[in-house]
Amino acid sequence: MFLTRLRINPARRGARKLLSSPHAMHAAVRAAFAVAEDHERNGSRTLWRLDTPATATVHLYVVSPGRPDLTHLVEQAGWPTTEAWVTRDYDGLLASLRSGQEWAFRLTANPTHNGRKTSDAKETQRFGYLREEEQVGWLTSRAARNGFALATQQDGRPNLRLHRRQTQTFRRGMGTVTLTTVTYDGILRVTDADTFRQAMTSGIGHAKAYGCGLLTLAPAG
């Protein structure tokens, strides 16, 4: 597995198009792999996420089974004459994971639940959670099945900060997609290293093609 970071230039027209449409960004990320196995392999898939660490600074992170070639993205939406992308081996970190470790983490996810649009509707649909307490509950309920537990604060609440809470609508083919997303920053403890490793390489929740599901780690200190 590989972890790649590319700095996006939001002043460019191509960048604005990609940043406004997760469907367009998904297609651009998919085009970084000439071989299908480099995009998805043995239960691991390509995941991506957009981070905004500062005003007018946007980073694209990609975790993938194979090494990507982001030349087309640099030319379309990056800094072609001054900056390319950085790709690092990810297997070392994955192999080092052990139960009991604590990590700071970031996850952009699509917190959803199934329900009926009207009381007499026959089929269920997927709806995004909009309230912060519901979004916290969504992640809390999925932690154990993904091999981790959320650290708690002195008041007993999860050690989490939620930001970039938004609902986007964008075109996909002849139709439109409405997507609710939230970025979680917090502290976790690994409870099952194998399960947690799988979550990091296959993603958490729905809408993985649209920039959701990628969980990344940093030292908890």
Short mmCIF file of C-alpha atoms in Angstrom, two decimals:
data_model
loop_
_atom_site.label_atom_id
_atom_site.label_comp_id
_atom_site.label_asym_id
_atom_site.label_seq_id
_atom_site.Cartn_x
_atom_site.Cartn_y
_atom_site.Cartn_z
CA MET A 1 0.00 0.00 0.00
CA PHE A 2 1.04 3.60 -0.66
CA LEU A 3 0.12 6.98 0.84
CA THR A 4 0.27 9.94 -1.54
CA ARG A 5 -0.18 13.67 -0.97
CA LEU A 6 -0.73 16.27 -3.69
CA ARG A 7 -1.19 19.99 -3.12
CA ILE A 8 -4.08 21.40 -5.12
CA ASN A 9 -3.97 24.95 -6.51
CA PRO A 10 -7.54 26.20 -5.90
CA ALA A 11 -6.97 29.27 -8.08
CA ARG A 12 -6.90 27.13 -11.22
CA ARG A 13 -10.05 26.46 -13.22
CA GLY A 14 -9.40 22.73 -13.37
CA ALA A 15 -8.97 22.62 -9.61
CA ARG A 16 -12.24 24.45 -9.01
CA LYS A 17 -14.05 21.91 -11.18
CA LEU A 18 -12.59 18.99 -9.25
CA LEU A 19 -13.15 20.56 -5.84
CA SER A 20 -16.82 21.21 -6.63
CA SER A 21 -17.55 17.64 -7.73
CA PRO A 22 -16.55 14.49 -5.83
CA HIS A 23 -17.61 12.55 -8.93
CA ALA A 24 -15.08 14.43 -11.08
CA MET A 25 -12.36 14.02 -8.44
CA HIS A 26 -13.08 10.29 -8.22
CA ALA A 27 -12.59 9.99 -11.99
CA ALA A 28 -9.32 11.93 -11.77
CA VAL A 29 -8.00 9.71 -8.96
CA ARG A 30 -9.06 6.59 -10.83
CA ALA A 31 -7.13 7.79 -13.89
CA ALA A 32 -3.90 7.74 -11.84
CA PHE A 33 -3.72 3.95 -12.20
CA ALA A 34 -2.94 2.34 -15.55
CA VAL A 35 -3.48 -1.15 -14.11
CA ALA A 36 -6.78 -2.05 -12.43
CA GLU A 37 -5.00 -4.09 -9.72
CA ASP A 38 -3.18 -0.96 -8.58
CA HIS A 39 -6.56 0.64 -7.82
CA GLU A 40 -8.18 -2.30 -6.03
CA ARG A 41 -6.55 -5.53 -4.87
CA ASN A 42 -7.19 -8.34 -2.35
CA GLY A 43 -9.78 -6.52 -0.26
CA SER A 44 -7.86 -3.22 -0.36
CA ARG A 45 -9.08 -0.32 -2.44
CA THR A 46 -8.05 3.18 -3.35
CA LEU A 47 -9.33 5.79 -0.90
CA TRP A 48 -8.95 9.55 -1.12
CA ARG A 49 -9.67 12.63 0.96
CA LEU A 50 -9.39 16.39 0.65
CA ASP A 51 -7.90 18.31 3.59
CA THR A 52 -7.74 22.07 4.07
CA PRO A 53 -5.01 22.70 6.66
CA ALA A 54 -5.02 26.47 6.06
CA THR A 55 -6.89 29.10 4.08
CA ALA A 56 -6.43 28.56 0.33
CA THR A 57 -4.41 25.38 0.99
CA VAL A 58 -5.91 22.09 -0.17
CA HIS A 59 -4.24 18.70 -0.02
CA LEU A 60 -5.41 15.54 -1.76
CA TYR A 61 -4.50 12.36 0.11
CA VAL A 62 -4.67 8.99 -1.64
CA VAL A 63 -4.14 5.54 -0.11
CA SER A 64 -3.84 2.87 -2.78
CA PRO A 65 -2.63 -0.71 -3.38
CA GLY A 66 -0.37 0.45 -6.22
CA ARG A 67 1.77 3.55 -6.78
CA PRO A 68 -0.25 6.30 -8.53
CA ASP A 69 0.90 8.63 -11.30
CA LEU A 70 -0.70 12.03 -10.68
CA THR A 71 0.91 13.87 -13.61
CA HIS A 72 -2.49 14.69 -15.09
CA LEU A 73 -3.71 16.14 -11.78
CA VAL A 74 -0.61 18.29 -11.37
CA GLU A 75 -1.09 19.64 -14.88
CA GLN A 76 -4.82 20.23 -14.41
CA ALA A 77 -5.07 21.38 -10.82
CA GLY A 78 -1.65 21.59 -9.20
CA TRP A 79 1.62 23.53 -9.44
CA PRO A 80 3.29 22.09 -12.59
CA THR A 81 6.47 24.17 -12.50
CA THR A 82 7.23 24.09 -8.76
CA GLU A 83 5.61 21.15 -6.99
CA ALA A 84 4.67 17.55 -7.76
CA TRP A 85 3.33 14.89 -5.40
CA VAL A 86 4.86 12.80 -2.64
CA THR A 87 4.28 9.04 -2.36
CA ARG A 88 5.43 7.01 0.63
CA ASP A 89 5.27 3.33 1.48
CA TYR A 90 2.29 2.63 3.77
CA ASP A 91 2.95 -1.01 4.60
CA GLY A 92 5.45 -0.21 7.35
CA LEU A 93 2.86 1.73 9.34
CA LEU A 94 0.19 -0.92 8.74
CA ALA A 95 2.51 -3.69 9.90
CA SER A 96 3.41 -1.75 13.07
CA LEU A 97 -0.17 -1.51 14.34
CA ARG A 98 -0.77 -3.29 17.65
CA SER A 99 -3.71 -3.56 20.03
CA GLY A 100 -3.49 -1.01 22.81
CA GLN A 101 -1.77 1.69 20.75
CA GLU A 102 -3.23 5.18 20.86
CA TRP A 103 -3.24 7.41 17.79
CA ALA A 104 -4.55 10.78 16.74
CA PHE A 105 -6.72 10.29 13.66
CA ARG A 106 -8.61 12.08 10.94
CA LEU A 107 -11.55 10.63 9.04
CA THR A 108 -13.90 12.21 6.54
CA ALA A 109 -17.03 10.08 6.42
CA ASN A 110 -20.60 9.89 5.17
CA PRO A 111 -22.67 9.24 8.33
CA THR A 112 -25.98 7.75 7.23
CA HIS A 113 -28.95 5.70 8.31
CA ASN A 114 -31.62 3.78 6.40
CA GLY A 115 -35.23 4.91 6.53
CA ARG A 116 -38.38 5.58 4.53
CA LYS A 117 -38.97 8.93 2.89
CA THR A 118 -42.66 8.77 3.80
CA SER A 119 -44.58 6.54 6.18
CA ASP A 120 -46.24 4.65 3.31
CA ALA A 121 -43.06 4.21 1.21
CA LYS A 122 -42.30 0.58 0.43
CA GLU A 123 -38.53 0.83 0.05
CA THR A 124 -35.94 2.23 2.43
CA GLN A 125 -33.45 4.90 1.41
CA ARG A 126 -30.13 6.09 2.80
CA PHE A 127 -30.28 9.44 4.58
CA GLY A 128 -27.40 11.49 5.96
CA TYR A 129 -27.23 12.37 9.64
CA LEU A 130 -27.28 16.16 9.95
CA ARG A 131 -27.10 16.83 13.70
CA GLU A 132 -23.71 16.75 15.39
CA GLU A 133 -24.79 14.35 18.14
CA GLU A 134 -26.08 11.92 15.50
CA GLN A 135 -22.81 12.15 13.59
CA VAL A 136 -20.84 11.44 16.77
CA GLY A 137 -23.12 8.50 17.52
CA TRP A 138 -22.62 7.11 14.03
CA LEU A 139 -18.85 6.91 14.46
CA THR A 140 -19.09 5.63 18.04
CA SER A 141 -21.35 2.79 16.93
CA ARG A 142 -18.90 1.74 14.21
CA ALA A 143 -15.67 1.91 16.16
CA ALA A 144 -15.66 -1.63 17.60
CA ARG A 145 -16.51 -3.30 14.29
CA ASN A 146 -13.52 -1.49 12.75
CA GLY A 147 -11.05 -2.53 15.44
CA PHE A 148 -10.77 0.61 17.58
CA ALA A 149 -12.30 2.52 20.46
CA LEU A 150 -12.64 6.28 20.80
CA ALA A 151 -10.74 7.84 23.68
CA THR A 152 -12.92 9.74 26.13
CA GLN A 153 -12.56 13.13 27.78
CA GLN A 154 -12.91 13.82 31.50
CA ASP A 155 -16.63 14.36 31.04
CA GLY A 156 -16.99 10.92 29.48
CA ARG A 157 -17.71 12.16 25.99
CA PRO A 158 -15.64 10.95 23.01
CA ASN A 159 -12.43 12.88 22.38
CA LEU A 160 -13.59 14.22 19.02
CA ARG A 161 -13.75 17.43 17.06
CA LEU A 162 -16.11 17.63 14.11
CA HIS A 163 -15.54 20.11 11.30
CA ARG A 164 -16.27 20.60 7.60
CA ARG A 165 -19.82 19.41 8.25
CA GLN A 166 -21.54 19.90 4.90
CA THR A 167 -24.06 18.61 2.39
CA GLN A 168 -23.02 18.69 -1.26
CA THR A 169 -25.09 18.19 -4.38
CA PHE A 170 -23.30 17.36 -7.62
CA ARG A 171 -24.03 15.81 -10.98
CA ARG A 172 -23.40 12.18 -11.85
CA GLY A 173 -24.31 11.34 -15.41
CA MET A 174 -27.88 12.45 -16.04
CA GLY A 175 -28.75 12.62 -12.36
CA THR A 176 -27.60 14.30 -9.17
CA VAL A 177 -26.11 13.03 -5.92
CA THR A 178 -26.63 14.60 -2.50
CA LEU A 179 -23.85 13.75 -0.06
CA THR A 180 -23.58 14.57 3.65
CA THR A 181 -20.01 14.54 4.96
CA VAL A 182 -18.18 15.38 8.17
CA THR A 183 -14.50 15.33 9.12
CA TYR A 184 -13.64 13.82 12.51
CA ASP A 185 -10.42 14.62 14.38
CA GLY A 186 -9.82 12.68 17.58
CA ILE A 187 -7.90 10.12 19.57
CA LEU A 188 -8.45 6.37 19.25
CA ARG A 189 -7.12 3.18 20.79
CA VAL A 190 -6.53 0.10 18.64
CA THR A 191 -8.53 -2.86 20.01
CA ASP A 192 -8.08 -5.39 17.18
CA ALA A 193 -5.04 -4.73 14.99
CA ASP A 194 -6.07 -6.97 12.08
CA THR A 195 -9.58 -5.52 11.88
CA PHE A 196 -8.25 -1.99 12.23
CA ARG A 197 -5.69 -2.59 9.50
CA GLN A 198 -8.49 -3.76 7.20
CA ALA A 199 -10.51 -0.63 7.97
CA MET A 200 -7.54 1.55 7.03
CA THR A 201 -7.12 -0.16 3.66
CA SER A 202 -10.77 -0.69 2.70
CA GLY A 203 -12.37 2.37 4.27
CA ILE A 204 -15.11 3.14 6.79
CA GLY A 205 -18.72 3.79 5.87
CA HIS A 206 -20.29 4.60 2.52
CA ALA A 207 -19.39 6.96 -0.36
CA LYS A 208 -15.77 5.83 -0.53
CA ALA A 209 -15.61 6.74 -4.22
CA TYR A 210 -16.53 10.31 -3.26
CA GLY A 211 -13.77 11.10 -0.80
CA CYS A 212 -15.12 9.37 2.30
CA GLY A 213 -13.81 6.52 4.43
CA LEU A 214 -10.07 7.24 4.54
CA LEU A 215 -8.77 7.18 8.13
CA THR A 216 -5.22 8.44 8.64
CA LEU A 217 -3.07 8.43 11.77
CA ALA A 218 -0.58 10.67 13.55
CA PRO A 219 1.25 10.31 16.90
CA ALA A 220 -1.19 10.91 19.73
CA GLY A 221 1.28 13.05 21.66
#
